Short mmCIF file of C-alpha atoms in Angstrom, two decimals:
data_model
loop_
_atom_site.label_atom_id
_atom_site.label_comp_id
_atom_site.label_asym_id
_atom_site.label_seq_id
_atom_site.Cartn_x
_atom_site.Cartn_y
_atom_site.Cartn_z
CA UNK Y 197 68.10 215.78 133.00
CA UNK Y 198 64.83 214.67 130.99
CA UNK Y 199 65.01 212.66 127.75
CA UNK Y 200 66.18 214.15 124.76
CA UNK Y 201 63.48 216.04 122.73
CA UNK Y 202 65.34 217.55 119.91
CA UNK Y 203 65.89 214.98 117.19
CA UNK Y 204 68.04 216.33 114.00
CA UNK Y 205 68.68 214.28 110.33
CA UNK Y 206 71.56 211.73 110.55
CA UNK Y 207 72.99 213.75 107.80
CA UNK Y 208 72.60 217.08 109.17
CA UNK Y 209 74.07 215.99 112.79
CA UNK Y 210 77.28 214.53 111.39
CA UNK Y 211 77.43 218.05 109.75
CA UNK Y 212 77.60 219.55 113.47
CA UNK Y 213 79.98 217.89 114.44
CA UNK Y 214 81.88 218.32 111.31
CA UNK Y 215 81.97 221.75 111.44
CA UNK Y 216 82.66 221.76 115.68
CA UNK Y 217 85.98 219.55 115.61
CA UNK Y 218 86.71 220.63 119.22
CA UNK Y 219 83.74 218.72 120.40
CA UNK Y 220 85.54 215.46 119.55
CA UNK Y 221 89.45 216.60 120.00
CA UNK Y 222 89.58 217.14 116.62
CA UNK Y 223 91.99 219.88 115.17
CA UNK Y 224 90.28 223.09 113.17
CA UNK Y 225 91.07 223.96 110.12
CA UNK Y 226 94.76 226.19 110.39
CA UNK Y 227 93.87 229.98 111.00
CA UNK Y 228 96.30 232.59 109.50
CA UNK Y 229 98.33 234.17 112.47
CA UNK Y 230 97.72 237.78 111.59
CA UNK Y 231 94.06 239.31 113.47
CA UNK Y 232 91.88 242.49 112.20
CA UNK Y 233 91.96 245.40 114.22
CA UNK Y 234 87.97 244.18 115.01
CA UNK Y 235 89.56 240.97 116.96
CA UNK Y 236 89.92 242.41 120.56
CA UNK Y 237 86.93 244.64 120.53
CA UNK Y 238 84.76 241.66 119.47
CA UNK Y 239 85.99 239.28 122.31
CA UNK Y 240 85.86 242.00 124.61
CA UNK Y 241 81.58 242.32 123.77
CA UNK Y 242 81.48 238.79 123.43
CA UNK Y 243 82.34 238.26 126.71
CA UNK Y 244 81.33 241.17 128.65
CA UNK Y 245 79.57 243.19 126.59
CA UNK Y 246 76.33 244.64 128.40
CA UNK Y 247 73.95 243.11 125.08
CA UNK Y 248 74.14 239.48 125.08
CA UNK Y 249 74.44 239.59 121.37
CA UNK Y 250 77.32 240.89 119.00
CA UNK Y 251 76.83 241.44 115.36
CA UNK Y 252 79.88 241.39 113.28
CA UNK Y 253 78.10 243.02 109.74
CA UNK Y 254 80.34 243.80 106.67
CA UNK Y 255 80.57 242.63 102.78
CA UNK Y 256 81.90 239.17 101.80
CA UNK Y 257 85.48 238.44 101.89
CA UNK Y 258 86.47 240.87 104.57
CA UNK Y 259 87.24 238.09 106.99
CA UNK Y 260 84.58 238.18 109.28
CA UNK Y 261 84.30 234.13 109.42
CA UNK Y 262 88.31 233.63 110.41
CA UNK Y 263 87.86 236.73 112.96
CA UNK Y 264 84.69 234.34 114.61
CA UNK Y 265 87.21 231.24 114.07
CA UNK Y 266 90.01 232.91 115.55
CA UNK Y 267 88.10 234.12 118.88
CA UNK Y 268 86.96 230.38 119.05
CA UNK Y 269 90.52 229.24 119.17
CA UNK Y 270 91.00 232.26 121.67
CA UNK Y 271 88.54 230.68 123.89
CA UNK Y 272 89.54 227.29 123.60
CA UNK Y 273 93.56 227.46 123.74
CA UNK Y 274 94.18 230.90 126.22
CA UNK Y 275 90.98 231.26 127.96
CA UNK Y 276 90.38 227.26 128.69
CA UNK Y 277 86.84 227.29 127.35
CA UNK Y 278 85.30 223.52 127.44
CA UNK Y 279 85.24 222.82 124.10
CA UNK Y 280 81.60 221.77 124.73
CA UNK Y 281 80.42 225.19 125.34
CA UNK Y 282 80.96 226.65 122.11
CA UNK Y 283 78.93 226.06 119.11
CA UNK Y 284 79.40 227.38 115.73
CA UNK Y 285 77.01 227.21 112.49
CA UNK Y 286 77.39 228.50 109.04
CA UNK Y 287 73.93 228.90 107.67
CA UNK Y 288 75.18 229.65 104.37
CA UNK Y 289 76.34 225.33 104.07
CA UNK Y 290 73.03 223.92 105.66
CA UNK Y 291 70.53 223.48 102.88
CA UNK Y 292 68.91 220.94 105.18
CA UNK Y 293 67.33 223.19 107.29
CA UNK Y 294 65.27 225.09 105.11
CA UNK Y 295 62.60 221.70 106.19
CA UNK Y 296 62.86 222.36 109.67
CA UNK Y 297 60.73 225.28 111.20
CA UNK Y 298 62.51 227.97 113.59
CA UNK Y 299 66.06 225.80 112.66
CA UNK Y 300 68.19 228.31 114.69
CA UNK Y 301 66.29 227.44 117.66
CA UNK Y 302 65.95 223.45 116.91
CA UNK Y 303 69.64 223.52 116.43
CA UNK Y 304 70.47 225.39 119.91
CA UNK Y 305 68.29 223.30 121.74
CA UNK Y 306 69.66 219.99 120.18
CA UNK Y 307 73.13 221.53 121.14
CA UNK Y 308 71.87 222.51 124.95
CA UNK Y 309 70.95 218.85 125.31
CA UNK Y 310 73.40 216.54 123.00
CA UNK Y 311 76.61 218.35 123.52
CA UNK Y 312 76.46 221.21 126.75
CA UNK Y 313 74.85 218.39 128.79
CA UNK Y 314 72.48 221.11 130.76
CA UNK Y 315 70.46 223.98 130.08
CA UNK Y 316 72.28 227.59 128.86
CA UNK Y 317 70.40 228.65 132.41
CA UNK Y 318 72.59 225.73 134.62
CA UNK Y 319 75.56 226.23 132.87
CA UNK Y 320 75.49 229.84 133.44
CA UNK Y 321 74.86 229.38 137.60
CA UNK Y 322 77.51 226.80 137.09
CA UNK Y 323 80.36 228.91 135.69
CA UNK Y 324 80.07 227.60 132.72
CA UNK Y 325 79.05 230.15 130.18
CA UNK Y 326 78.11 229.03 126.85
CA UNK Y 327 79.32 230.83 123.26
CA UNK Y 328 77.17 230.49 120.00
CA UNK Y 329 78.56 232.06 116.88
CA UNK Y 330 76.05 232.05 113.73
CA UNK Y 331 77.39 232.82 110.74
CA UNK Y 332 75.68 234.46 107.90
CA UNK Y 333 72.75 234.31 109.93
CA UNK Y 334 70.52 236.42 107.39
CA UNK Y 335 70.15 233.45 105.44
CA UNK Y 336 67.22 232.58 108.06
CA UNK Y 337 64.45 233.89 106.85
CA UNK Y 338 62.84 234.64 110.44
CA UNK Y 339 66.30 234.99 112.61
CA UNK Y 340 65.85 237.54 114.41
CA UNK Y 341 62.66 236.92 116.03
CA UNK Y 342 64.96 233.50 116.72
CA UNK Y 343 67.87 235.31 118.22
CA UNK Y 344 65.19 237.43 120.12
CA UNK Y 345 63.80 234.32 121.99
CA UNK Y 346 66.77 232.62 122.35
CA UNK Y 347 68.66 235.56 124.15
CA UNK Y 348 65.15 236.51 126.05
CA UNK Y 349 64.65 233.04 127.48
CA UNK Y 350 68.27 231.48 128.06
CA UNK Y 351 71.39 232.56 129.80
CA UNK Y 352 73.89 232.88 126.49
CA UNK Y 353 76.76 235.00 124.45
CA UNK Y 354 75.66 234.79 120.76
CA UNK Y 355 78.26 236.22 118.28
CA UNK Y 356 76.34 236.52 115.22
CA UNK Y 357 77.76 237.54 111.68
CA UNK Y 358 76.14 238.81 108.22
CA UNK Y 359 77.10 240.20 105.26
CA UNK Y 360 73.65 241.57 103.60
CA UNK Y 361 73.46 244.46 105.23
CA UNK Y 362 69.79 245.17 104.68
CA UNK Y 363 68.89 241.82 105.89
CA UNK Y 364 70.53 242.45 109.52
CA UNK Y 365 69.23 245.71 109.87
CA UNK Y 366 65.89 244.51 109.02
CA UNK Y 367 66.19 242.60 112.46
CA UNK Y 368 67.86 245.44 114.24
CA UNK Y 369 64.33 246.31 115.25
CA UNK Y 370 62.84 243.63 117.30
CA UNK Y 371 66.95 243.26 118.76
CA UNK Y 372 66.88 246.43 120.30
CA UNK Y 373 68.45 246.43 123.46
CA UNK Y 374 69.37 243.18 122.92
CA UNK Y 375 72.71 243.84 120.45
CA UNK Y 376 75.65 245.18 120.20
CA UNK Y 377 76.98 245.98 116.65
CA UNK Y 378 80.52 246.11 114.98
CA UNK Y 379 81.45 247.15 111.45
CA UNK Y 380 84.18 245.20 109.37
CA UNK Y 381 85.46 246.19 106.40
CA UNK Y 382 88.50 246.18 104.06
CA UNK Y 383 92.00 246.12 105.48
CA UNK Y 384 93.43 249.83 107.03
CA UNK Y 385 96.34 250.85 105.80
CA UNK Y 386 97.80 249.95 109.23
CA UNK Y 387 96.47 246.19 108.91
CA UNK Y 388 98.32 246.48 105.24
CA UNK Y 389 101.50 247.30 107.15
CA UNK Y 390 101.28 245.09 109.32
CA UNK Y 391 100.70 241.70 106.69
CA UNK Y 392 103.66 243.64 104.40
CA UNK Y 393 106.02 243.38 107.44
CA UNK Y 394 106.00 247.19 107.46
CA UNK Y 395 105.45 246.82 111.17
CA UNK Y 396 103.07 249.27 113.36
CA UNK Y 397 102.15 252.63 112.04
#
């Protein structure tokens, strides 16, 4: 493998790892047990789905980012995912990268090489698929042109979430073909049953 060519900010590296535990056999942060109804469909296009990218849109508050933490610790405790293929990032906590130019890419590539050890391409042929989730991704100005290249380019399973509406269907456009997308909103009345102890209805 050739020398390392993505360099990140002390600061914004310890951030990383931070906010990937798993990397380092740390614990996450506790999850509540109950799922949305959006949980199984998600994985399911995640993993298999025929567009390499799944957008999870819907308002603030609906639960979007403990749905994407919830199919991490899917991955890593049922499905025996290396921890090192999966790499979360919650652009909504990185003011640091509003100095670094196309920071979605800079920040994959400095994952491809620090953490997955080999190209998205190589771990692909080697059974090793890799798993990105970006949260709040609108708050890139130019992300889906990003996303576009990324997904063109390498071998990967992006689950990306947003809740401006307008701003991710601004980059439906140059996705097409390219996504997959799922609505989330407020709890059903079934969900509501459910977290009441009510049981299925």
């Amino acid at each position: 493998m050739e020398s390392t060519t993505v360099e990140l900010p002390n600061e914004l590296t310890q951030l990383l790892y931070r906010d990937n535990p798993w990397w380092i056999s740390e614990p996450a942060p506790a999850l509540p047990p109950n799922r949305r109804w959006l949980f199984e469909p998600t994985l399911r296009k995640l993993k298999d789905g025929l567009a390499p990218v799944t957008v999870l849109r819907g308002p603030r508050q609906v639960g979007k980012t403990i749905l994407q933490r919830q199919i991490i610790q899917h991955l890593l405790d049922v499905e025996g995912v290396h921890p090192k293929r999966i790499f979360r990032v919650q652009f909504d906590e990185l003011p640091l990268l509003r100095s670094i130019s196309e920071p979605l890419l800079v920040l994959c590539y400095w994952f491809e090489e620090q953490v997955l050890g080999k190209t998205f391409n190589q771990a692909k042929r080697d059974g090793e698929q890799a798993y990105l989730f970006l949260d709040e991704v609108q708050n890139l100005a130019d992300w889906a042109p990003q996303v576009k290249h990324l997904v063109d380019h390498h071998d990967v399973r992006v689950l990306l979430t947003g809740s401006s509406a307008l701003r991710i269907e601004r980059g439906r456009d140059s996705l097409a073909g390219r996504i997959s997308t799922l609505e989330m909103g407020t709890l059903t009345l079934r969900e509501i049953a459910r977290l009441r102890g009510f049981g299925e209805i």
